[in-house]
């Protein structure tokens, strides 16, 4: 029986924003890796892993995944915080990686085996204007994607007014552009009308609101997008206003995807049980890893809610691999968000998920099937990077009067 002998965090990527957890055992060559990446609070996650969790786990049997998960979940007393959940998620993935290697099977086989031959994913098309967006959609279509997310530039794109277009107070707090809800509510339906004219009704489209709207504005947008038959509308409301999904469901049939900011199961449970959403989009690491997400998926199956695990451009290849293992094994899978990595990043993570056309494929190696080359991972980091000076708060948008826009 193997015993855990060590747990450490490896910070990598050019800015040190990726955090990989490595759990070692007393069995020669037997270790596991997991993702504990939090681009905004990376060092805080490292401290939770190494100061709080590591001493609890040294000497324990790594096969007792559920018991370990429950132990870590309660060890900080205050539960469900995003940083703690991310730390748990990274360790949980690493333990599943170890279990798969011991069994000489990919993790999805331990979860019940494959429910599908490959994992469909969606691409991210955006453009500064409609012409650029349509060019991007065409490229993704040619690459084999059948579901494409469409954005007019950054989140809230289509709703930003330049300072000379907005009615700004004097003095004002604008840094060049402000978000205007009315402009956005007009721009996005117009964007999809033009996309349907250009690409027809067979192409599946999604859109990410990123919680920029007032609750009633969210309801209005969902209603106005009904004629364009979206695959889903993502995060139309912030976590603070999830009660509005009841009103939204009564008013609109536009499919709803939500969960990117969720870390606490009390945020998603009622939405699933009351059938107020269609896709759950929590990030695997943020929810607490594979152990937590397979339970979320099981709950969703009972209420007709599908999975669409969140990735995000700042996420790492290990979290992506964990998500795709769940995707292979979960019956009520919906779609997987894509992520793109540079060649050097892929080389640092041998066995990474491969994309062919609009599908994702696992390496089929035991465990998560992905490894980390620590020497190459170290080379990814910029020479000027200083972990103690790391500072990357989430960038915020404002309205013309200066009010901050969530998230």
Short mmCIF file of C-alpha atoms in Angstrom, two decimals:
data_model
loop_
_atom_site.label_atom_id
_atom_site.label_comp_id
_atom_site.label_asym_id
_atom_site.label_seq_id
_atom_site.Cartn_x
_atom_site.Cartn_y
_atom_site.Cartn_z
CA UNK A 1 0.00 0.00 0.00
CA UNK A 2 1.42 3.35 -1.10
CA UNK A 3 1.91 6.24 1.30
CA UNK A 4 2.05 9.95 0.51
CA UNK A 5 5.56 11.28 1.12
CA UNK A 6 5.39 14.82 -0.21
CA UNK A 7 3.25 17.57 -1.71
CA UNK A 8 4.60 20.60 -3.51
CA UNK A 9 3.40 23.33 -5.84
CA UNK A 10 5.09 24.18 -9.13
CA UNK A 11 4.54 27.70 -10.43
CA UNK A 12 4.98 27.98 -14.18
CA UNK A 13 3.94 29.80 -17.37
CA UNK A 14 5.62 33.04 -18.44
CA UNK A 15 4.06 35.04 -15.60
CA UNK A 16 4.00 32.27 -13.00
CA UNK A 17 0.21 32.16 -13.09
CA UNK A 18 -0.10 28.36 -13.41
CA UNK A 19 0.08 26.34 -10.21
CA UNK A 20 0.55 22.58 -10.51
CA UNK A 21 0.29 20.36 -7.44
CA UNK A 22 2.57 17.30 -7.34
CA UNK A 23 1.85 14.53 -4.83
CA UNK A 24 4.65 11.97 -4.40
CA UNK A 25 4.51 8.53 -2.77
CA UNK A 26 6.91 5.98 -1.33
CA UNK A 27 6.44 3.79 -4.42
CA UNK A 28 9.25 4.30 -6.92
CA UNK A 29 8.08 6.63 -9.71
CA UNK A 30 4.48 6.79 -8.47
CA UNK A 31 3.21 10.36 -8.23
CA UNK A 32 0.27 12.43 -9.39
CA UNK A 33 -0.28 15.98 -10.62
CA UNK A 34 -3.26 18.30 -10.42
CA UNK A 35 -4.23 21.86 -11.27
CA UNK A 36 -4.53 24.50 -8.54
CA UNK A 37 -4.27 27.48 -10.86
CA UNK A 38 -5.74 30.79 -9.71
CA UNK A 39 -4.41 33.63 -11.81
CA UNK A 40 -5.50 36.27 -9.32
CA UNK A 41 -4.40 34.59 -6.05
CA UNK A 42 -1.73 32.01 -6.95
CA UNK A 43 0.48 32.38 -3.90
CA UNK A 44 -2.49 32.16 -1.55
CA UNK A 45 -3.38 28.77 -3.05
CA UNK A 46 0.23 27.61 -2.69
CA UNK A 47 0.21 28.49 1.00
CA UNK A 48 -3.03 26.56 1.61
CA UNK A 49 -1.61 23.49 -0.15
CA UNK A 50 1.80 23.52 1.49
CA UNK A 51 1.05 24.93 4.95
CA UNK A 52 -2.44 23.61 5.73
CA UNK A 53 -2.96 20.50 3.61
CA UNK A 54 0.48 18.93 3.13
CA UNK A 55 1.08 18.16 6.84
CA UNK A 56 -2.36 16.51 7.00
CA UNK A 57 -1.57 14.18 4.10
CA UNK A 58 2.00 13.00 4.64
CA UNK A 59 1.89 9.29 5.47
CA UNK A 60 -1.70 8.80 4.33
CA UNK A 61 -2.91 6.24 1.79
CA UNK A 62 -3.49 8.15 -1.49
CA UNK A 63 -6.20 5.70 -2.55
CA UNK A 64 -8.62 7.05 0.08
CA UNK A 65 -9.65 9.90 -2.19
CA UNK A 66 -13.12 10.57 -0.81
CA UNK A 67 -11.99 10.48 2.81
CA UNK A 68 -9.09 12.80 2.02
CA UNK A 69 -11.43 15.18 0.18
CA UNK A 70 -13.76 15.38 3.16
CA UNK A 71 -10.84 15.86 5.55
CA UNK A 72 -9.43 18.76 3.53
CA UNK A 73 -12.89 20.26 3.08
CA UNK A 74 -13.29 20.67 6.83
CA UNK A 75 -9.67 21.33 7.80
CA UNK A 76 -9.89 25.09 7.39
CA UNK A 77 -13.18 25.24 9.30
CA UNK A 78 -14.64 27.91 6.97
CA UNK A 79 -15.67 25.97 3.91
CA UNK A 80 -16.26 26.57 0.19
CA UNK A 81 -13.92 29.52 -0.29
CA UNK A 82 -12.55 29.71 -3.84
CA UNK A 83 -8.89 29.54 -2.74
CA UNK A 84 -9.48 26.54 -0.45
CA UNK A 85 -11.58 24.77 -3.09
CA UNK A 86 -8.86 25.31 -5.69
CA UNK A 87 -6.24 23.84 -3.37
CA UNK A 88 -8.48 20.83 -2.71
CA UNK A 89 -9.14 20.49 -6.42
CA UNK A 90 -5.44 20.32 -7.27
CA UNK A 91 -4.78 17.61 -4.68
CA UNK A 92 -7.89 15.68 -5.68
CA UNK A 93 -6.81 15.54 -9.33
CA UNK A 94 -3.36 14.35 -8.28
CA UNK A 95 -4.86 11.54 -6.20
CA UNK A 96 -7.02 10.40 -9.12
CA UNK A 97 -3.90 10.52 -11.28
CA UNK A 98 -2.13 8.22 -8.80
CA UNK A 99 -5.08 5.84 -8.61
CA UNK A 100 -5.22 5.55 -12.39
CA UNK A 101 -1.52 4.83 -12.59
CA UNK A 102 -1.83 2.14 -9.91
CA UNK A 103 -4.71 0.56 -11.83
CA UNK A 104 -2.93 1.09 -15.17
CA UNK A 105 -6.11 2.74 -16.50
CA UNK A 106 -7.09 6.25 -17.62
CA UNK A 107 -9.13 8.09 -15.00
CA UNK A 108 -12.30 8.08 -17.12
CA UNK A 109 -12.24 4.27 -16.98
CA UNK A 110 -12.30 4.47 -13.18
CA UNK A 111 -15.32 6.78 -13.41
CA UNK A 112 -17.37 4.17 -15.27
CA UNK A 113 -15.83 4.13 -18.72
CA UNK A 114 -16.41 6.11 -21.88
CA UNK A 115 -19.85 7.44 -22.80
CA UNK A 116 -18.57 8.92 -26.08
CA UNK A 117 -15.77 8.37 -28.56
CA UNK A 118 -14.43 11.92 -28.32
CA UNK A 119 -15.30 15.20 -26.62
CA UNK A 120 -16.92 17.99 -28.66
CA UNK A 121 -15.62 21.46 -27.86
CA UNK A 122 -16.47 25.01 -28.84
CA UNK A 123 -14.18 27.70 -30.17
CA UNK A 124 -13.91 31.37 -29.20
CA UNK A 125 -14.55 33.74 -32.09
CA UNK A 126 -14.31 37.47 -31.57
CA UNK A 127 -13.65 40.60 -33.54
CA UNK A 128 -13.46 44.33 -33.07
CA UNK A 129 -16.41 44.63 -35.43
CA UNK A 130 -18.89 42.40 -37.24
CA UNK A 131 -16.59 41.82 -40.20
CA UNK A 132 -13.72 40.57 -38.05
CA UNK A 133 -16.11 38.41 -36.02
CA UNK A 134 -17.54 36.76 -39.13
CA UNK A 135 -14.03 36.07 -40.40
CA UNK A 136 -13.19 34.38 -37.09
CA UNK A 137 -16.39 32.31 -37.15
CA UNK A 138 -15.56 31.19 -40.68
CA UNK A 139 -12.07 30.07 -39.59
CA UNK A 140 -13.46 28.02 -36.72
CA UNK A 141 -16.08 26.49 -38.98
CA UNK A 142 -13.39 25.48 -41.47
CA UNK A 143 -11.40 23.89 -38.62
CA UNK A 144 -14.33 21.60 -37.83
CA UNK A 145 -16.09 23.31 -34.93
CA UNK A 146 -19.87 23.03 -34.88
CA UNK A 147 -20.34 25.22 -31.77
CA UNK A 148 -18.71 28.66 -31.64
CA UNK A 149 -18.78 31.38 -29.00
CA UNK A 150 -19.27 34.82 -30.54
CA UNK A 151 -18.09 38.09 -28.96
CA UNK A 152 -17.58 41.62 -30.24
CA UNK A 153 -14.14 42.00 -28.71
CA UNK A 154 -13.78 41.77 -24.95
CA UNK A 155 -16.49 40.84 -22.44
CA UNK A 156 -19.24 43.44 -22.71
CA UNK A 157 -18.05 44.15 -26.24
CA UNK A 158 -20.73 45.85 -28.27
CA UNK A 159 -21.70 47.85 -25.21
CA UNK A 160 -18.67 50.10 -24.78
CA UNK A 161 -18.80 53.78 -25.68
CA UNK A 162 -15.71 55.91 -26.24
CA UNK A 163 -15.44 58.95 -24.03
CA UNK A 164 -16.51 61.29 -26.83
CA UNK A 165 -19.65 59.17 -27.37
CA UNK A 166 -20.70 58.87 -23.72
CA UNK A 167 -22.36 61.43 -21.51
CA UNK A 168 -19.61 61.67 -18.91
CA UNK A 169 -19.72 63.81 -15.77
CA UNK A 170 -17.03 66.38 -15.10
CA UNK A 171 -14.76 65.22 -13.60
CA UNK A 172 -15.15 61.61 -14.72
CA UNK A 173 -13.52 58.25 -13.90
CA UNK A 174 -13.40 56.82 -17.40
CA UNK A 175 -10.13 55.44 -18.76
CA UNK A 176 -11.21 55.70 -22.39
CA UNK A 177 -14.43 53.69 -22.71
CA UNK A 178 -17.47 53.01 -20.55
CA UNK A 179 -20.09 50.28 -20.59
CA UNK A 180 -23.63 51.18 -21.63
CA UNK A 181 -26.29 48.52 -21.10
CA UNK A 182 -28.74 49.88 -23.68
CA UNK A 183 -26.05 49.92 -26.35
CA UNK A 184 -25.15 46.32 -25.49
CA UNK A 185 -28.77 45.13 -25.49
CA UNK A 186 -29.13 46.48 -29.02
CA UNK A 187 -25.76 45.35 -30.35
CA UNK A 188 -25.82 41.65 -29.39
CA UNK A 189 -29.19 40.71 -30.97
CA UNK A 190 -28.09 42.62 -34.08
CA UNK A 191 -24.81 40.67 -34.06
CA UNK A 192 -26.62 37.33 -34.02
CA UNK A 193 -29.13 38.38 -36.65
CA UNK A 194 -26.24 39.09 -39.03
CA UNK A 195 -24.51 35.83 -38.09
CA UNK A 196 -27.65 33.83 -38.88
CA UNK A 197 -27.98 35.56 -42.24
CA UNK A 198 -24.32 34.81 -42.98
CA UNK A 199 -24.03 31.24 -41.64
CA UNK A 200 -27.60 29.92 -41.59
CA UNK A 201 -29.36 28.07 -38.81
CA UNK A 202 -27.26 24.90 -38.59
CA UNK A 203 -24.24 26.48 -36.90
CA UNK A 204 -24.50 26.51 -33.10
CA UNK A 205 -23.61 29.77 -31.34
CA UNK A 206 -22.99 30.76 -27.71
CA UNK A 207 -22.36 34.13 -26.11
CA UNK A 208 -20.75 35.12 -22.79
CA UNK A 209 -22.37 38.12 -21.09
CA UNK A 210 -19.91 37.90 -18.19
CA UNK A 211 -22.48 39.29 -15.76
CA UNK A 212 -22.34 42.84 -17.13
CA UNK A 213 -26.12 43.41 -17.02
CA UNK A 214 -28.73 44.46 -14.52
CA UNK A 215 -31.13 41.60 -13.71
CA UNK A 216 -33.97 43.00 -15.80
CA UNK A 217 -31.50 43.68 -18.62
CA UNK A 218 -30.48 40.04 -18.49
CA UNK A 219 -34.11 38.96 -18.88
CA UNK A 220 -34.58 41.35 -21.79
CA UNK A 221 -31.48 40.05 -23.57
CA UNK A 222 -32.50 36.40 -23.18
CA UNK A 223 -35.91 37.19 -24.67
CA UNK A 224 -34.48 39.19 -27.56
CA UNK A 225 -32.06 36.36 -28.44
CA UNK A 226 -34.77 33.69 -28.71
CA UNK A 227 -35.16 34.02 -32.52
CA UNK A 228 -31.47 33.14 -33.02
CA UNK A 229 -31.60 29.75 -31.24
CA UNK A 230 -28.40 29.95 -29.21
CA UNK A 231 -26.73 26.79 -27.94
CA UNK A 232 -26.52 28.70 -24.68
CA UNK A 233 -26.24 32.17 -23.19
CA UNK A 234 -23.47 32.21 -20.61
CA UNK A 235 -23.36 33.92 -17.21
CA UNK A 236 -26.09 36.43 -17.96
CA UNK A 237 -26.42 37.07 -14.19
CA UNK A 238 -23.81 37.39 -11.40
CA UNK A 239 -23.84 34.95 -8.44
CA UNK A 240 -25.36 37.67 -6.26
CA UNK A 241 -28.51 37.69 -8.43
CA UNK A 242 -29.09 34.00 -9.17
CA UNK A 243 -32.63 34.28 -7.79
CA UNK A 244 -33.48 36.09 -11.02
CA UNK A 245 -33.02 32.87 -12.98
CA UNK A 246 -36.55 31.94 -11.86
CA UNK A 247 -37.93 35.05 -13.59
CA UNK A 248 -35.68 34.49 -16.58
CA UNK A 249 -36.89 30.92 -17.04
CA UNK A 250 -40.50 32.07 -16.95
CA UNK A 251 -39.84 34.67 -19.62
CA UNK A 252 -37.43 33.02 -22.08
CA UNK A 253 -36.49 29.71 -23.68
CA UNK A 254 -32.91 30.78 -24.44
CA UNK A 255 -30.72 28.04 -22.86
CA UNK A 256 -28.76 29.24 -19.84
CA UNK A 257 -25.22 28.30 -18.82
CA UNK A 258 -23.84 29.47 -15.49
CA UNK A 259 -21.20 28.74 -12.88
CA UNK A 260 -17.85 30.23 -13.88
CA UNK A 261 -17.68 32.14 -10.59
CA UNK A 262 -19.13 29.37 -8.44
CA UNK A 263 -17.11 27.62 -5.74
CA UNK A 264 -19.86 26.90 -3.22
CA UNK A 265 -22.35 24.07 -3.98
CA UNK A 266 -25.15 26.13 -2.45
CA UNK A 267 -24.83 28.42 -5.46
CA UNK A 268 -25.58 25.77 -8.07
CA UNK A 269 -27.71 23.20 -6.25
CA UNK A 270 -31.03 25.08 -6.35
CA UNK A 271 -30.44 26.19 -9.94
CA UNK A 272 -30.10 22.55 -10.97
CA UNK A 273 -32.87 21.11 -8.80
CA UNK A 274 -35.38 23.78 -9.88
CA UNK A 275 -34.36 23.27 -13.54
CA UNK A 276 -33.54 26.95 -13.92
CA UNK A 277 -30.41 26.41 -16.02
CA UNK A 278 -29.39 24.11 -18.87
CA UNK A 279 -25.60 23.89 -18.47
CA UNK A 280 -23.38 23.99 -15.37
CA UNK A 281 -20.09 25.74 -16.08
CA UNK A 282 -18.02 25.45 -12.93
CA UNK A 283 -14.27 25.00 -13.34
CA UNK A 284 -13.17 21.54 -12.22
CA UNK A 285 -10.41 22.85 -9.94
CA UNK A 286 -12.59 25.63 -8.48
CA UNK A 287 -15.35 23.20 -7.53
CA UNK A 288 -12.95 20.94 -5.65
CA UNK A 289 -11.66 18.60 -8.35
CA UNK A 290 -12.88 15.44 -10.03
CA UNK A 291 -14.52 14.08 -6.89
CA UNK A 292 -16.76 17.13 -6.53
CA UNK A 293 -17.55 17.53 -10.21
CA UNK A 294 -18.71 13.95 -10.76
CA UNK A 295 -21.27 14.59 -7.99
CA UNK A 296 -22.37 17.83 -9.66
CA UNK A 297 -22.77 15.96 -12.93
CA UNK A 298 -24.80 13.22 -11.25
CA UNK A 299 -27.13 15.81 -9.74
CA UNK A 300 -27.47 17.49 -13.11
CA UNK A 301 -28.35 14.22 -14.83
CA UNK A 302 -31.39 13.80 -12.58
CA UNK A 303 -32.71 17.23 -13.55
CA UNK A 304 -31.82 17.48 -17.23
CA UNK A 305 -28.84 19.81 -16.76
CA UNK A 306 -25.73 19.16 -18.85
CA UNK A 307 -22.06 19.86 -18.18
CA UNK A 308 -19.95 22.52 -19.87
CA UNK A 309 -16.90 22.71 -17.59
CA UNK A 310 -15.24 26.11 -17.68
CA UNK A 311 -11.71 26.49 -18.94
CA UNK A 312 -10.69 30.06 -19.69
CA UNK A 313 -7.62 31.31 -21.50
CA UNK A 314 -5.57 31.59 -18.29
CA UNK A 315 -6.08 27.95 -17.32
CA UNK A 316 -3.50 25.16 -17.56
CA UNK A 317 -3.31 21.85 -19.48
CA UNK A 318 -3.77 19.72 -16.34
CA UNK A 319 -7.20 21.16 -15.50
CA UNK A 320 -8.17 20.69 -19.14
CA UNK A 321 -7.19 17.01 -18.94
CA UNK A 322 -9.22 16.49 -15.76
CA UNK A 323 -12.25 18.11 -17.40
CA UNK A 324 -11.98 15.92 -20.50
CA UNK A 325 -11.77 12.75 -18.38
CA UNK A 326 -15.06 13.78 -16.80
CA UNK A 327 -16.44 14.60 -20.25
CA UNK A 328 -15.66 11.09 -21.50
CA UNK A 329 -17.40 9.40 -18.56
CA UNK A 330 -20.39 11.69 -17.85
CA UNK A 331 -23.60 10.79 -19.70
CA UNK A 332 -25.15 14.27 -19.41
CA UNK A 333 -22.16 15.98 -21.00
CA UNK A 334 -23.03 19.02 -23.10
CA UNK A 335 -19.92 20.72 -24.50
CA UNK A 336 -16.35 21.48 -23.45
CA UNK A 337 -14.75 24.90 -23.60
CA UNK A 338 -11.53 24.87 -25.60
CA UNK A 339 -8.17 26.18 -24.50
CA UNK A 340 -5.11 26.88 -26.63
CA UNK A 341 -1.51 26.51 -25.54
CA UNK A 342 1.79 27.53 -27.10
CA UNK A 343 4.14 24.85 -28.42
CA UNK A 344 6.61 25.32 -25.53
CA UNK A 345 3.77 25.00 -23.02
CA UNK A 346 2.62 21.75 -24.61
CA UNK A 347 6.18 20.41 -24.51
CA UNK A 348 6.29 21.07 -20.76
CA UNK A 349 3.15 18.95 -20.34
CA UNK A 350 3.66 15.71 -22.31
CA UNK A 351 0.46 13.76 -22.80
CA UNK A 352 -1.63 16.93 -23.00
CA UNK A 353 -5.10 16.85 -24.55
CA UNK A 354 -5.08 16.97 -28.35
CA UNK A 355 -7.65 18.77 -30.50
CA UNK A 356 -8.60 17.49 -33.93
CA UNK A 357 -11.36 19.35 -35.69
CA UNK A 358 -14.03 20.17 -33.16
CA UNK A 359 -13.10 17.29 -30.83
CA UNK A 360 -10.73 16.78 -27.90
CA UNK A 361 -8.78 13.54 -27.38
CA UNK A 362 -6.99 12.19 -24.32
CA UNK A 363 -3.60 10.51 -24.50
CA UNK A 364 -5.16 7.26 -23.14
CA UNK A 365 -2.20 6.82 -20.79
CA UNK A 366 -2.88 5.70 -17.21
CA UNK A 367 -4.11 8.30 -14.73
CA UNK A 368 -4.78 11.72 -16.16
CA UNK A 369 -2.44 10.80 -18.99
CA UNK A 370 -0.57 14.09 -18.68
CA UNK A 371 2.75 14.79 -16.97
CA UNK A 372 4.88 17.83 -16.19
CA UNK A 373 8.49 18.17 -17.31
CA UNK A 374 9.73 20.33 -14.45
CA UNK A 375 12.84 21.52 -16.28
CA UNK A 376 10.83 22.69 -19.29
CA UNK A 377 8.15 24.13 -17.01
CA UNK A 378 10.83 26.22 -15.29
CA UNK A 379 12.02 27.52 -18.65
CA UNK A 380 8.54 28.85 -19.41
CA UNK A 381 8.82 31.42 -16.63
CA UNK A 382 10.02 34.89 -17.59
CA UNK A 383 13.44 35.75 -16.15
CA UNK A 384 12.02 38.92 -14.56
CA UNK A 385 9.22 37.07 -12.74
CA UNK A 386 9.19 37.55 -8.97
CA UNK A 387 6.61 35.44 -7.11
CA UNK A 388 6.56 37.86 -4.16
CA UNK A 389 5.87 40.83 -6.42
CA UNK A 390 3.13 39.07 -8.39
CA UNK A 391 0.12 41.37 -8.76
CA UNK A 392 -2.71 40.76 -11.19
CA UNK A 393 -6.14 41.88 -9.95
CA UNK A 394 -9.15 41.28 -12.18
CA UNK A 395 -9.57 44.25 -14.58
CA UNK A 396 -12.82 46.12 -14.06
CA UNK A 397 -15.21 48.04 -16.31
CA UNK A 398 -17.25 51.11 -15.36
CA UNK A 399 -20.43 52.85 -16.47
CA UNK A 400 -20.37 56.48 -17.57
CA UNK A 401 -21.12 57.74 -14.05
CA UNK A 402 -18.22 55.68 -12.67
CA UNK A 403 -20.18 52.76 -11.21
CA UNK A 404 -18.23 49.48 -11.35
CA UNK A 405 -19.64 46.73 -13.54
CA UNK A 406 -19.62 43.22 -12.17
CA UNK A 407 -18.13 40.60 -12.18
#
